[in-house]
Short mmCIF file of C-alpha atoms in Angstrom, two decimals:
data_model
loop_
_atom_site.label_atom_id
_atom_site.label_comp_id
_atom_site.label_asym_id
_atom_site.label_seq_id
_atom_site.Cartn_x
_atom_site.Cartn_y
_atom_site.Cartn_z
CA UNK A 1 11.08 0.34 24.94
CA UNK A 2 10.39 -0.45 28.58
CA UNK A 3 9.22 3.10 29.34
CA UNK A 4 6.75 2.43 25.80
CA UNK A 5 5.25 -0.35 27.68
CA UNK A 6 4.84 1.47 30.87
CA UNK A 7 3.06 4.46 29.10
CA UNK A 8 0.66 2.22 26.34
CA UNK A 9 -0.68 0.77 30.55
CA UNK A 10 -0.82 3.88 31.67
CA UNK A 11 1.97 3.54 34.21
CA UNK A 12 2.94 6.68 33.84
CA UNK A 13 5.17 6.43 37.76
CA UNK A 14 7.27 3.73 35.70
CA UNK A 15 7.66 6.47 32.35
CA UNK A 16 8.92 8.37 35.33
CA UNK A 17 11.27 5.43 36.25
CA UNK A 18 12.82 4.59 33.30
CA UNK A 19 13.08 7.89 31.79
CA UNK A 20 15.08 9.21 35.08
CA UNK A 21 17.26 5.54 35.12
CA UNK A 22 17.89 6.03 31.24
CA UNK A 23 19.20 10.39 31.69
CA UNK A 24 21.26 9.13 34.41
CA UNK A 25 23.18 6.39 32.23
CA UNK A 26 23.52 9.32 29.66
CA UNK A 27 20.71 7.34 27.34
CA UNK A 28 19.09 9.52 25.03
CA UNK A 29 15.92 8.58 22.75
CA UNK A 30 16.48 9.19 19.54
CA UNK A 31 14.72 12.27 18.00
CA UNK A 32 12.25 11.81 15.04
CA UNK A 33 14.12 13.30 11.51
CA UNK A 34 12.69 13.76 8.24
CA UNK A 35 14.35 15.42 5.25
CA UNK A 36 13.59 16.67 1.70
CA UNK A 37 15.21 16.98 -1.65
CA UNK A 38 14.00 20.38 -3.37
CA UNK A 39 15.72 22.31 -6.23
CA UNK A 40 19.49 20.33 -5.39
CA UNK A 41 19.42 21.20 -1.83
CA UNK A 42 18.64 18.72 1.21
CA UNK A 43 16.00 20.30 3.59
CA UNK A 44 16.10 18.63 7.78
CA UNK A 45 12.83 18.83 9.79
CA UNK A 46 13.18 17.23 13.35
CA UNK A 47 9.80 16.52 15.41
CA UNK A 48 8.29 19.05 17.54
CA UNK A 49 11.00 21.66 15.54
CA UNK A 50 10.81 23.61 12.56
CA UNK A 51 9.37 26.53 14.48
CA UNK A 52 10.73 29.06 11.71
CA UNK A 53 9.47 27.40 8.82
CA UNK A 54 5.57 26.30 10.94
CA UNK A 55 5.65 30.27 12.00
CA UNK A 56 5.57 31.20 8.43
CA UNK A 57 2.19 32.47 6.57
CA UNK A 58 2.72 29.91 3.51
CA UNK A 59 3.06 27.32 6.02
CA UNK A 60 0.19 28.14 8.41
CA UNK A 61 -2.23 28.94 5.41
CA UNK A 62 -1.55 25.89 3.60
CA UNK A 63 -1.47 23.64 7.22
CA UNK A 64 -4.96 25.41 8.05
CA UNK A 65 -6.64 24.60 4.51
CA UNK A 66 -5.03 20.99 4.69
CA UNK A 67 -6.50 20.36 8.15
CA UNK A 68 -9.78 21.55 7.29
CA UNK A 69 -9.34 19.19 3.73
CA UNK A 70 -8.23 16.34 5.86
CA UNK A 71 -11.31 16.53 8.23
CA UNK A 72 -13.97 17.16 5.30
CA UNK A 73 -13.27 13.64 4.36
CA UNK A 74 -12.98 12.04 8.33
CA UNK A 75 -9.60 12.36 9.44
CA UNK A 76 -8.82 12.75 13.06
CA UNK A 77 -5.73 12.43 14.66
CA UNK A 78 -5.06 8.73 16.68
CA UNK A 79 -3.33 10.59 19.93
CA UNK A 80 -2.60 7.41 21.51
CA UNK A 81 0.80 6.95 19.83
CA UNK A 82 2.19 10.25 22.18
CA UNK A 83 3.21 8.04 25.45
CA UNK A 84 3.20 11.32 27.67
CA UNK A 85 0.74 12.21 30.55
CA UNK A 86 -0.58 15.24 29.19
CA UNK A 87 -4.03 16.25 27.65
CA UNK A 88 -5.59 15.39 24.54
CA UNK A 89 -5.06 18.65 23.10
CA UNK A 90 -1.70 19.00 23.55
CA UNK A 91 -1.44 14.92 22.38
CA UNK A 92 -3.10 16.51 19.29
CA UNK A 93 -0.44 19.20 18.64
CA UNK A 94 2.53 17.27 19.35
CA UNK A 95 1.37 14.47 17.04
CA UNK A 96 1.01 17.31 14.24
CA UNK A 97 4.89 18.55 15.21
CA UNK A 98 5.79 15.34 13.78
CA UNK A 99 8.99 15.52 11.19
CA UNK A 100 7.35 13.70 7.90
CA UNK A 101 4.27 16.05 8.05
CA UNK A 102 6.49 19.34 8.47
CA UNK A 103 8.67 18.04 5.54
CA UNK A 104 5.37 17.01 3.53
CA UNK A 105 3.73 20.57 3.82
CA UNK A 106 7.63 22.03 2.72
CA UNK A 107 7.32 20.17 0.00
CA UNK A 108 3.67 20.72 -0.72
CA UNK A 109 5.19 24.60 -1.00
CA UNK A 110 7.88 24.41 -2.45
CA UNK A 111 7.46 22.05 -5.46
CA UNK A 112 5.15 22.27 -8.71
CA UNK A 113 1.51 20.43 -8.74
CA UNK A 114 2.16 16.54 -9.78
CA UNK A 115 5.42 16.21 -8.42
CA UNK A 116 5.63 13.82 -6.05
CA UNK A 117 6.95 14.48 -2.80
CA UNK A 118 9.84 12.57 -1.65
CA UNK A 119 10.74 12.50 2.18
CA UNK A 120 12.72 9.87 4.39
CA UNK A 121 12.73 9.69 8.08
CA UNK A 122 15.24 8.39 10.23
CA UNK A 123 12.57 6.42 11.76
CA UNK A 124 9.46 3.77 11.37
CA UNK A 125 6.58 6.27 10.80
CA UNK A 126 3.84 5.90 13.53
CA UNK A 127 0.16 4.59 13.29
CA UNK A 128 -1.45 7.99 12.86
CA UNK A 129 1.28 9.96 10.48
CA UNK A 130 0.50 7.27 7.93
CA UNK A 131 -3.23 7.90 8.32
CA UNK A 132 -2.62 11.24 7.90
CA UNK A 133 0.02 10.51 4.85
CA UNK A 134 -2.48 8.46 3.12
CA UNK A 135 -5.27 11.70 3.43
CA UNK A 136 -2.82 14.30 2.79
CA UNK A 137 -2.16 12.09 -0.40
CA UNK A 138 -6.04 11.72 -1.01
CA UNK A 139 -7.00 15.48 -0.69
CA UNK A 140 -3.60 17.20 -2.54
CA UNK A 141 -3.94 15.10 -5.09
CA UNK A 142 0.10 14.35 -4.79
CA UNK A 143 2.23 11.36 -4.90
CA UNK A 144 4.19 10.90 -1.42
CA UNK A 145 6.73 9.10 -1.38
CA UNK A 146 7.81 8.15 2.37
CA UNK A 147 11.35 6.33 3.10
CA UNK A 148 11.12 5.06 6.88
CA UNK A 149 13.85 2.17 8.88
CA UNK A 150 11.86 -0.31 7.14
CA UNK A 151 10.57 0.21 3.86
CA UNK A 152 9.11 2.70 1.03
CA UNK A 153 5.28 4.21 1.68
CA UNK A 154 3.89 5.54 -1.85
CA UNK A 155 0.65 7.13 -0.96
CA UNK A 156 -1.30 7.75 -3.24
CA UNK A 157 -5.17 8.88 -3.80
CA UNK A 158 -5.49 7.70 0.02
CA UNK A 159 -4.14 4.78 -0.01
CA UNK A 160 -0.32 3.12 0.56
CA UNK A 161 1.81 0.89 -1.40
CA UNK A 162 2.43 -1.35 2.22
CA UNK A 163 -1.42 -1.88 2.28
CA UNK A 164 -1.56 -0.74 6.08
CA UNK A 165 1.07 -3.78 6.98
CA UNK A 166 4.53 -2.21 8.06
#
């Protein structure tokens, strides 16, 4: 949480700090998982992994139209929620490496039009995921159904059963 702080200021010699304090104590942050239901069988996506299934033509075709969808209607990515020091490009592609939007396009493959997608995550879901949840919901035309640490999402035509308050 400390090294949070230190990276929303900008402090990035304090990231540095903590980050080197918590591998020497053997403290590891815990890794973002998501994972779907589809046909009986449990499908595991972890942030920034996945690189199989994201190498994939269905997966890059349907990513590519869905990005283009997503910004037809004024979606851009909020980078500030990746605490690193690196460029705003590569903020943009590790946001999109995020495990609820790899499950979501899985299951925007792999399941029939009108079924609703169903996906928890072993974490809360960040600022810009559920903007992007909420226009992937708006542009498919799906229900998404998103199980995070604190409560049920249902997105839905672009908009989320929490009402933006989580």
């Amino acid at each position: 949480m400390l090294s949070n702080i230190y990276a929303n200021a900008g402090l990035w010699e304090g990231v540095k700090m903590v980050r080197k304090m918590m591998g020497k104590r053997g403290i590891k942050k815990e890794a973002g998982c998501s994972w779907i239901q589809v046909k009986n069988r449990f499908h595991t996506f972890v942030s920034g992994g996945g690189f199989e299934f994201r190498s994939s033509n269905e997966y890059k075709k349907l990513w590519n139209e869905l990005t283009e969808a997503m910004k037809a209607v004024g979606y851009v990515p909020d980078t500030g929620v990746v605490l690193h020091d690196i460029n705003e490009e590569m903020k943009a592609r590790w946001v999109c490496g995020h495990s609820e939007r790899i499950a979501t396009v899985f299951g925007l493959i792999h399941t029939g039009s009108g079924t609703p997608i169903r996906i928890t995550k072993n974490l809360c879901v960040c600022v810009d995921c559920h903007s992007w949840m909420k226009t992937a919901s708006r542009v498919t035309g799906r229900v998404i159904v998103l199980r995070d640490t604190n409560r049920f999402h249902h997105f839905e035509n672009g908009s989320c059963s929490c009402k933006d308050y989580w």
